[in-house]
Amino acid sequence: MNISRSMRFVVVMATAFLMVPAFAATKADLDLALSHDGLKQISVKGIELAYARPGATLAGYSQIMLDPIYVAFRKDWNPTRPGSNIKLGSGDREEIKMKVGKLVNEEFVKELQGKGNYKVGSAAGPDVLRVKVSIVNLYVNSPDTAAAGVRTFTVSAGEMTLYMELFDSESGEVLA
C-alpha cells in the first residue's frame, strides 16, 4: 500500500510526543477487529503498529479537524497526593485528564500548522481530515516533591498508549 508523506507525518507526529507500549491483544485479535472497517496492517517507519484502508491517501486533505482528546487512566493507577497517603479524588483525576488532553491538543495544533502545513479547522469539508486521538492506559509517575532538601529520581515519567483514527470528515469513512 502506498502511504503518502502527509499520512506518515500525521502518524509519526502523533507518536513523537507519546510513549507507545506494546498492545496486550494478539495480532490476530487486532486484525479481526480492524478488518471490520476494511483496514489492513501497514508498515510505517517509527510506528509500532498501524492500519490503513487499502489505497487510502491523504493527498486531497489540506485541513485537519481535531476532535477533543479523550484521556483514560490505566485501571490500576491509584495515586496519592505528593507527600501524603491521601488518594487523589475524582476532581483531581478529572483535572489531570483535562490538562493532558489540552496539552496534547495544543501540541498537535502547533505541529500540524508548523511542520505539517495543515490548517486546523472545525467544520467538515471535502478537503478536511477528521482526526480522533485517544490517550488510554495513562499512568503518571509523580515523585514526592514535598520533602525539603530531598532529591527524588524516577526511571520514567509514566506511560500511555496513543490511539489515533483518521476519517474523511464528510463521509465518516475510516482511512487509518
PDB file of C-alpha atoms in Angstrom:
ATOM      1  CA  MET A   1       0.000   0.000   0.000  1.00  0.00           C
ATOM      2  CA  ASN A   2       1.268   3.456  -0.839  1.00  0.00           C
ATOM      3  CA  ILE A   3       1.227   5.757   2.191  1.00  0.00           C
ATOM      4  CA  SER A   4       1.537   9.409   1.335  1.00  0.00           C
ATOM      5  CA  ARG A   5       4.066  11.675   3.021  1.00  0.00           C
ATOM      6  CA  SER A   6       1.298  13.572   4.783  1.00  0.00           C
ATOM      7  CA  MET A   7      -0.226  10.395   6.274  1.00  0.00           C
ATOM      8  CA  ARG A   8       3.178   9.338   7.543  1.00  0.00           C
ATOM      9  CA  PHE A   9       3.682  12.795   9.034  1.00  0.00           C
ATOM     10  CA  VAL A  10       0.395  12.688  10.943  1.00  0.00           C
ATOM     11  CA  VAL A  11       1.110   9.238  12.364  1.00  0.00           C
ATOM     12  CA  VAL A  12       4.766   9.943  13.164  1.00  0.00           C
ATOM     13  CA  MET A  13       3.943  13.330  14.681  1.00  0.00           C
ATOM     14  CA  ALA A  14       1.370  11.749  16.959  1.00  0.00           C
ATOM     15  CA  THR A  15       3.753   9.180  18.331  1.00  0.00           C
ATOM     16  CA  ALA A  16       6.639  11.610  18.672  1.00  0.00           C
ATOM     17  CA  PHE A  17       5.040  13.041  21.801  1.00  0.00           C
ATOM     18  CA  LEU A  18       3.960   9.827  23.442  1.00  0.00           C
ATOM     19  CA  MET A  19       5.409   6.536  24.582  1.00  0.00           C
ATOM     20  CA  VAL A  20       3.560   3.734  22.863  1.00  0.00           C
ATOM     21  CA  PRO A  21       3.839   0.488  24.865  1.00  0.00           C
ATOM     22  CA  ALA A  22       3.152  -2.898  23.286  1.00  0.00           C
ATOM     23  CA  PHE A  23      -0.503  -3.843  22.914  1.00  0.00           C
ATOM     24  CA  ALA A  24      -1.837  -6.686  25.063  1.00  0.00           C
ATOM     25  CA  ALA A  25      -4.024  -8.074  22.291  1.00  0.00           C
ATOM     26  CA  THR A  26      -2.630 -10.555  19.818  1.00  0.00           C
ATOM     27  CA  LYS A  27      -2.052  -9.623  16.190  1.00  0.00           C
ATOM     28  CA  ALA A  28      -4.888 -11.961  15.165  1.00  0.00           C
ATOM     29  CA  ASP A  29      -7.274 -10.147  17.572  1.00  0.00           C
ATOM     30  CA  LEU A  30      -6.282  -6.770  16.141  1.00  0.00           C
ATOM     31  CA  ASP A  31      -6.529  -7.926  12.539  1.00  0.00           C
ATOM     32  CA  LEU A  32     -10.012  -9.290  13.185  1.00  0.00           C
ATOM     33  CA  ALA A  33     -11.195  -6.133  14.961  1.00  0.00           C
ATOM     34  CA  LEU A  34      -9.800  -3.744  12.366  1.00  0.00           C
ATOM     35  CA  SER A  35     -10.886  -5.761   9.337  1.00  0.00           C
ATOM     36  CA  HIS A  36     -14.460  -4.702  10.170  1.00  0.00           C
ATOM     37  CA  ASP A  37     -13.575  -1.261   8.789  1.00  0.00           C
ATOM     38  CA  GLY A  38     -11.570  -2.724   5.895  1.00  0.00           C
ATOM     39  CA  LEU A  39      -8.227  -1.775   7.428  1.00  0.00           C
ATOM     40  CA  LYS A  40      -5.078  -3.776   6.808  1.00  0.00           C
ATOM     41  CA  GLN A  41      -1.828  -3.642   8.732  1.00  0.00           C
ATOM     42  CA  ILE A  42       0.826  -1.474   7.115  1.00  0.00           C
ATOM     43  CA  SER A  43       4.444  -0.739   7.917  1.00  0.00           C
ATOM     44  CA  VAL A  44       5.319   2.849   8.803  1.00  0.00           C
ATOM     45  CA  LYS A  45       8.846   3.700   9.937  1.00  0.00           C
ATOM     46  CA  GLY A  46       8.894   4.703  13.600  1.00  0.00           C
ATOM     47  CA  ILE A  47       5.374   3.420  14.297  1.00  0.00           C
ATOM     48  CA  GLU A  48       4.886   0.239  16.292  1.00  0.00           C
ATOM     49  CA  LEU A  49       1.512  -0.659  14.843  1.00  0.00           C
ATOM     50  CA  ALA A  50      -0.505   0.971  12.054  1.00  0.00           C
ATOM     51  CA  TYR A  51      -3.530   0.022   9.971  1.00  0.00           C
ATOM     52  CA  ALA A  52      -4.922   1.789   6.896  1.00  0.00           C
ATOM     53  CA  ARG A  53      -7.605   1.305   4.286  1.00  0.00           C
ATOM     54  CA  PRO A  54      -6.015  -0.149   1.127  1.00  0.00           C
ATOM     55  CA  GLY A  55      -5.472   2.672  -1.373  1.00  0.00           C
ATOM     56  CA  ALA A  56      -6.073   5.395   1.230  1.00  0.00           C
ATOM     57  CA  THR A  57      -4.219   8.650   0.724  1.00  0.00           C
ATOM     58  CA  LEU A  58      -4.178  11.993   2.485  1.00  0.00           C
ATOM     59  CA  ALA A  59      -3.142  13.890  -0.640  1.00  0.00           C
ATOM     60  CA  GLY A  60      -6.519  15.643  -1.012  1.00  0.00           C
ATOM     61  CA  TYR A  61      -6.635  16.963   2.538  1.00  0.00           C
ATOM     62  CA  SER A  62      -5.348  20.425   3.414  1.00  0.00           C
ATOM     63  CA  GLN A  63      -7.190  20.900   6.713  1.00  0.00           C
ATOM     64  CA  ILE A  64      -7.430  18.889   9.901  1.00  0.00           C
ATOM     65  CA  MET A  65     -10.470  18.805  12.167  1.00  0.00           C
ATOM     66  CA  LEU A  66      -9.171  17.600  15.543  1.00  0.00           C
ATOM     67  CA  ASP A  67     -11.771  16.054  17.868  1.00  0.00           C
ATOM     68  CA  PRO A  68     -11.430  16.705  21.604  1.00  0.00           C
ATOM     69  CA  ILE A  69      -8.724  14.451  23.035  1.00  0.00           C
ATOM     70  CA  TYR A  70     -10.094  11.515  25.041  1.00  0.00           C
ATOM     71  CA  VAL A  71      -7.988  10.578  28.098  1.00  0.00           C
ATOM     72  CA  ALA A  72      -8.384   7.487  30.304  1.00  0.00           C
ATOM     73  CA  PHE A  73      -6.151   6.307  33.146  1.00  0.00           C
ATOM     74  CA  ARG A  74      -4.795   2.816  33.460  1.00  0.00           C
ATOM     75  CA  LYS A  75      -7.158   0.783  35.606  1.00  0.00           C
ATOM     76  CA  ASP A  76      -4.612   0.128  38.353  1.00  0.00           C
ATOM     77  CA  TRP A  77      -3.398   3.761  38.620  1.00  0.00           C
ATOM     78  CA  ASN A  78      -4.220   4.803  42.174  1.00  0.00           C
ATOM     79  CA  PRO A  79      -2.002   7.767  43.083  1.00  0.00           C
ATOM     80  CA  THR A  80      -1.678   9.614  46.357  1.00  0.00           C
ATOM     81  CA  ARG A  81      -1.177  13.312  46.893  1.00  0.00           C
ATOM     82  CA  PRO A  82       2.538  14.229  46.950  1.00  0.00           C
ATOM     83  CA  GLY A  83       3.912  13.906  50.489  1.00  0.00           C
ATOM     84  CA  SER A  84       0.810  12.125  51.773  1.00  0.00           C
ATOM     85  CA  ASN A  85      -1.068   8.829  51.827  1.00  0.00           C
ATOM     86  CA  ILE A  86      -4.317  10.535  50.800  1.00  0.00           C
ATOM     87  CA  LYS A  87      -5.588   9.252  47.455  1.00  0.00           C
ATOM     88  CA  LEU A  88      -6.348  11.700  44.660  1.00  0.00           C
ATOM     89  CA  GLY A  89     -10.048  12.455  44.417  1.00  0.00           C
ATOM     90  CA  SER A  90     -12.185  12.260  41.296  1.00  0.00           C
ATOM     91  CA  GLY A  91     -11.950  16.040  40.835  1.00  0.00           C
ATOM     92  CA  ASP A  92      -8.147  15.882  40.785  1.00  0.00           C
ATOM     93  CA  ARG A  93      -8.224  12.987  38.332  1.00  0.00           C
ATOM     94  CA  GLU A  94     -10.606  14.862  36.013  1.00  0.00           C
ATOM     95  CA  GLU A  95      -8.354  17.917  36.168  1.00  0.00           C
ATOM     96  CA  ILE A  96      -5.327  15.810  35.167  1.00  0.00           C
ATOM     97  CA  LYS A  97      -7.275  14.292  32.269  1.00  0.00           C
ATOM     98  CA  MET A  98      -8.428  17.730  31.128  1.00  0.00           C
ATOM     99  CA  LYS A  99      -4.899  19.191  31.313  1.00  0.00           C
ATOM    100  CA  VAL A 100      -3.330  16.241  29.474  1.00  0.00           C
ATOM    101  CA  GLY A 101      -5.999  16.464  26.750  1.00  0.00           C
ATOM    102  CA  LYS A 102      -5.499  20.213  26.413  1.00  0.00           C
ATOM    103  CA  LEU A 103      -1.688  19.907  26.253  1.00  0.00           C
ATOM    104  CA  VAL A 104      -1.806  17.158  23.609  1.00  0.00           C
ATOM    105  CA  ASN A 105      -4.342  19.165  21.575  1.00  0.00           C
ATOM    106  CA  GLU A 106      -2.133  22.275  21.698  1.00  0.00           C
ATOM    107  CA  GLU A 107       0.942  20.307  20.606  1.00  0.00           C
ATOM    108  CA  PHE A 108      -0.927  18.637  17.739  1.00  0.00           C
ATOM    109  CA  VAL A 109      -2.171  22.018  16.501  1.00  0.00           C
ATOM    110  CA  LYS A 110       1.321  23.529  16.781  1.00  0.00           C
ATOM    111  CA  GLU A 111       2.908  20.649  14.834  1.00  0.00           C
ATOM    112  CA  LEU A 112       0.184  20.476  12.199  1.00  0.00           C
ATOM    113  CA  GLN A 113       0.316  24.183  11.468  1.00  0.00           C
ATOM    114  CA  GLY A 114       4.112  24.380  11.667  1.00  0.00           C
ATOM    115  CA  LYS A 115       5.840  21.396  10.103  1.00  0.00           C
ATOM    116  CA  GLY A 116       2.711  19.807   8.641  1.00  0.00           C
ATOM    117  CA  ASN A 117       1.473  22.889   6.808  1.00  0.00           C
ATOM    118  CA  TYR A 118      -2.114  21.952   7.601  1.00  0.00           C
ATOM    119  CA  LYS A 119      -4.813  24.399   8.539  1.00  0.00           C
ATOM    120  CA  VAL A 120      -6.772  23.371  11.604  1.00  0.00           C
ATOM    121  CA  GLY A 121     -10.485  23.697  11.012  1.00  0.00           C
ATOM    122  CA  SER A 122     -13.648  22.992  12.947  1.00  0.00           C
ATOM    123  CA  ALA A 123     -16.103  22.084  10.174  1.00  0.00           C
ATOM    124  CA  ALA A 124     -16.356  19.149   7.793  1.00  0.00           C
ATOM    125  CA  GLY A 125     -15.499  19.685   4.143  1.00  0.00           C
ATOM    126  CA  PRO A 126     -14.141  17.950   1.042  1.00  0.00           C
ATOM    127  CA  ASP A 127     -10.521  18.737   1.981  1.00  0.00           C
ATOM    128  CA  VAL A 128     -10.892  18.213   5.767  1.00  0.00           C
ATOM    129  CA  LEU A 129      -9.452  15.183   7.532  1.00  0.00           C
ATOM    130  CA  ARG A 130     -11.075  14.402  10.887  1.00  0.00           C
ATOM    131  CA  VAL A 131      -8.589  13.150  13.483  1.00  0.00           C
ATOM    132  CA  LYS A 132      -9.697  11.457  16.674  1.00  0.00           C
ATOM    133  CA  VAL A 133      -6.968  10.988  19.293  1.00  0.00           C
ATOM    134  CA  SER A 134      -7.366   8.868  22.403  1.00  0.00           C
ATOM    135  CA  ILE A 135      -4.872   8.519  25.208  1.00  0.00           C
ATOM    136  CA  VAL A 136      -5.585   5.337  27.115  1.00  0.00           C
ATOM    137  CA  ASN A 137      -3.824   3.443  29.878  1.00  0.00           C
ATOM    138  CA  LEU A 138      -2.336   6.692  31.190  1.00  0.00           C
ATOM    139  CA  TYR A 139      -0.078   6.031  34.166  1.00  0.00           C
ATOM    140  CA  VAL A 140       1.602   9.112  35.627  1.00  0.00           C
ATOM    141  CA  ASN A 141       4.584   8.752  37.958  1.00  0.00           C
ATOM    142  CA  SER A 142       4.749  11.691  40.308  1.00  0.00           C
ATOM    143  CA  PRO A 143       7.688  11.815  42.710  1.00  0.00           C
ATOM    144  CA  ASP A 144       7.217  13.194  46.221  1.00  0.00           C
ATOM    145  CA  THR A 145       8.493  16.772  45.995  1.00  0.00           C
ATOM    146  CA  ALA A 146       7.267  17.932  49.402  1.00  0.00           C
ATOM    147  CA  ALA A 147      10.320  16.991  51.487  1.00  0.00           C
ATOM    148  CA  ALA A 148      12.811  19.870  51.800  1.00  0.00           C
ATOM    149  CA  GLY A 149      16.370  19.011  50.861  1.00  0.00           C
ATOM    150  CA  VAL A 150      15.405  15.642  49.392  1.00  0.00           C
ATOM    151  CA  ARG A 151      16.053  14.821  45.754  1.00  0.00           C
ATOM    152  CA  THR A 152      13.820  12.222  44.152  1.00  0.00           C
ATOM    153  CA  PHE A 153      14.647  10.460  40.913  1.00  0.00           C
ATOM    154  CA  THR A 154      12.331   8.395  38.745  1.00  0.00           C
ATOM    155  CA  VAL A 155      13.095   5.981  35.958  1.00  0.00           C
ATOM    156  CA  SER A 156      10.087   7.147  33.954  1.00  0.00           C
ATOM    157  CA  ALA A 157       7.571   9.990  33.951  1.00  0.00           C
ATOM    158  CA  GLY A 158       4.929   7.365  33.213  1.00  0.00           C
ATOM    159  CA  GLU A 159       3.417   5.739  30.192  1.00  0.00           C
ATOM    160  CA  MET A 160       0.382   5.828  27.954  1.00  0.00           C
ATOM    161  CA  THR A 161      -0.977   4.382  24.762  1.00  0.00           C
ATOM    162  CA  LEU A 162      -1.884   6.694  21.908  1.00  0.00           C
ATOM    163  CA  TYR A 163      -4.701   5.528  19.677  1.00  0.00           C
ATOM    164  CA  MET A 164      -5.453   7.710  16.675  1.00  0.00           C
ATOM    165  CA  GLU A 165      -8.108   7.361  13.984  1.00  0.00           C
ATOM    166  CA  LEU A 166      -8.195   9.273  10.702  1.00  0.00           C
ATOM    167  CA  PHE A 167     -11.559   9.810   8.979  1.00  0.00           C
ATOM    168  CA  ASP A 168     -12.865  11.588   5.924  1.00  0.00           C
ATOM    169  CA  SER A 169     -14.803  14.424   7.579  1.00  0.00           C
ATOM    170  CA  GLU A 170     -17.703  14.352   5.130  1.00  0.00           C
ATOM    171  CA  SER A 171     -18.308  10.633   4.639  1.00  0.00           C
ATOM    172  CA  GLY A 172     -17.053   9.437   8.017  1.00  0.00           C
ATOM    173  CA  GLU A 173     -15.062   6.676   6.280  1.00  0.00           C
ATOM    174  CA  VAL A 174     -12.143   5.407   8.382  1.00  0.00           C
ATOM    175  CA  LEU A 175      -8.890   5.893   6.455  1.00  0.00           C
ATOM    176  CA  ALA A 176      -6.278   4.798   9.024  1.00  0.00           C
TER     177      ALA A 176
END
